[in-house]
Coordinates of C-alpha atoms in Angstrom, one line a residue:
X1 CA -9.8 -27.1 14.0
X2 CA -9.4 -23.4 13.9
X3 CA -8.2 -21.6 10.7
X4 CA -4.6 -20.5 10.5
X5 CA -3.2 -17.1 9.5
X6 CA -0.4 -18.1 6.9
X7 CA 0.9 -14.8 5.6
X8 CA 0.5 -11.0 5.9
X9 CA 1.1 -8.7 2.9
X10 CA 1.1 -4.9 2.7
X11 CA 1.8 -2.6 -0.1
X12 CA 2.3 1.1 0.6
X13 CA 1.8 2.3 -3.0
X14 CA -0.9 1.4 -5.4
X15 CA 0.4 -1.2 -8.1
X16 CA 3.6 -1.8 -6.2
X17 CA 4.7 -5.3 -5.3
X18 CA 3.1 -6.4 -2.0
X19 CA 5.7 -7.1 0.8
X20 CA 5.4 -10.0 3.2
X21 CA 5.3 -9.0 6.9
X22 CA 5.9 -11.3 9.9
X23 CA 3.3 -9.1 11.8
X24 CA 1.5 -5.8 11.4
X25 CA -0.2 -3.3 13.6
X26 CA -3.9 -3.1 12.7
X27 CA -5.7 0.3 13.0
X28 CA -9.3 1.0 12.4
X29 CA -8.4 1.8 8.8
X30 CA -6.4 -1.5 8.2
X31 CA -2.9 -2.8 8.3
X32 CA -0.4 -0.1 9.4
X33 CA 1.5 0.6 6.3
X34 CA -0.9 -0.7 3.7
X35 CA -2.1 1.4 0.8
X36 CA -5.8 1.3 1.9
X37 CA -5.0 2.2 5.5
X38 CA -3.1 5.3 4.3
X39 CA -5.6 6.2 1.5
X40 CA -3.1 5.5 -1.5
X41 CA -4.8 2.4 -2.9
X42 CA -6.1 2.3 -6.6
X43 CA -9.7 2.4 -5.3
X44 CA -9.3 4.4 -2.3
X45 CA -11.4 7.3 -3.8
X46 CA -14.3 4.9 -4.5
X47 CA -17.7 5.5 -3.0
X48 CA -17.6 2.1 -1.5
X49 CA -15.7 2.6 1.8
X50 CA -17.0 -0.5 3.7
X51 CA -14.7 -3.4 3.5
X52 CA -11.7 -1.5 2.4
X53 CA -9.7 -2.0 5.7
X54 CA -8.4 -5.6 5.0
X55 CA -8.7 -8.3 2.3
X56 CA -8.4 -11.9 2.9
X57 CA -7.9 -14.9 0.6
X58 CA -7.7 -18.6 1.3
X59 CA -4.3 -20.4 0.8
X60 CA -6.4 -23.2 -0.7
X61 CA -7.6 -20.8 -3.5
X62 CA -4.1 -19.7 -4.6
X63 CA -2.2 -22.9 -4.3
X64 CA -0.7 -24.1 -7.6
X65 CA -1.0 -20.7 -9.2
X66 CA 2.5 -19.4 -9.5
X67 CA 1.4 -16.0 -10.7
X68 CA -0.1 -15.5 -7.3
X69 CA 2.9 -16.4 -5.2
X70 CA 4.6 -13.7 -3.1
X71 CA 1.6 -11.6 -2.7
X72 CA 0.7 -11.2 -6.4
X73 CA -2.9 -12.0 -5.3
X74 CA -2.9 -8.5 -3.8
X75 CA -4.9 -9.6 -0.7
X76 CA -3.6 -8.7 2.8
X77 CA -4.2 -11.9 4.8
X78 CA -3.8 -15.4 3.5
X79 CA -5.6 -17.9 5.7
X80 CA -5.9 -21.7 5.7
X81 CA -8.9 -23.8 6.7
X82 CA -11.4 -20.9 6.8
X83 CA -14.7 -20.7 4.9
X84 CA -14.4 -16.9 4.0
X85 CA -17.9 -16.8 2.5
X86 CA -19.4 -17.9 5.9
X87 CA -17.7 -14.8 7.4
X88 CA -19.9 -12.3 5.5
X89 CA -21.7 -10.3 7.9
X90 CA -20.0 -11.9 10.8
X91 CA -17.4 -10.8 13.4
X92 CA -14.3 -12.9 13.6
X93 CA -11.0 -12.7 15.4
X94 CA -7.5 -13.0 14.2
X95 CA -5.1 -12.8 17.2
X96 CA -6.0 -9.7 19.2
X97 CA -7.9 -8.1 16.3
X98 CA -11.6 -8.4 15.7
X99 CA -12.9 -8.0 12.1
X100 CA -16.3 -7.9 10.5
X101 CA -16.7 -9.6 7.0
X102 CA -18.3 -7.0 4.8
X103 CA -18.5 -8.4 1.2
X104 CA -16.7 -10.7 -1.3
X105 CA -13.5 -9.7 -2.9
X106 CA -13.9 -10.9 -6.5
X107 CA -11.0 -10.7 -8.8
X108 CA -11.1 -7.8 -11.2
X109 CA -9.5 -6.6 -14.5
X110 CA -7.0 -4.5 -12.5
X111 CA -5.7 -7.6 -10.7
X112 CA -5.5 -9.5 -14.0
X113 CA -3.4 -6.6 -15.5
X114 CA -1.0 -6.5 -12.5
X115 CA -0.6 -10.3 -12.2
X116 CA -0.4 -10.8 -16.1
X117 CA -3.0 -13.6 -15.9
X118 CA -6.8 -13.9 -16.2
X119 CA -7.5 -13.5 -12.5
X120 CA -11.2 -13.6 -13.1
X121 CA -10.9 -17.2 -14.4
X122 CA -8.3 -18.4 -12.0
X123 CA -10.1 -17.0 -8.9
X124 CA -13.7 -17.5 -10.0
X125 CA -15.9 -17.5 -6.8
X126 CA -12.8 -17.7 -4.6
X127 CA -11.4 -14.2 -4.7
X128 CA -11.7 -13.7 -0.9
X129 CA -13.3 -11.4 1.5
X130 CA -13.2 -7.7 2.4
X131 CA -13.5 -6.9 6.0
X132 CA -13.5 -4.0 8.4
X133 CA -11.7 -3.7 11.7
X134 CA -14.0 -3.7 14.8
X135 CA -11.2 -3.8 17.4
X136 CA -7.6 -2.9 16.4
X137 CA -4.6 -4.6 17.8

């Protein structure tokens, strides 16, 4: 069985509430109106540029955590039935778009602050994946 894309979230301004989108244009720098695609994300100025285009998290990792409902997990794509760790260093397709898994997306203190919970504990070893866009769509 192939994995499923369950939700898409974008957030145009750092620390604002992510908004659910039914679809999104994907450019080489990320999801159309997302903070990291337009350079306004909290960590946009970081030296670490690879993997900033899109972040993914599994639906299984956030199920049963009400504080991460409605995009509070701050990841762009919520997928089901996908081993995100296995996609590190691999190219993969979601619809017409080809991504390359770059590195893990461990929960940080910033996420904990915004969600009001200990994200490091709740998402230990299941914070998701950061990916770059190989072919936009």
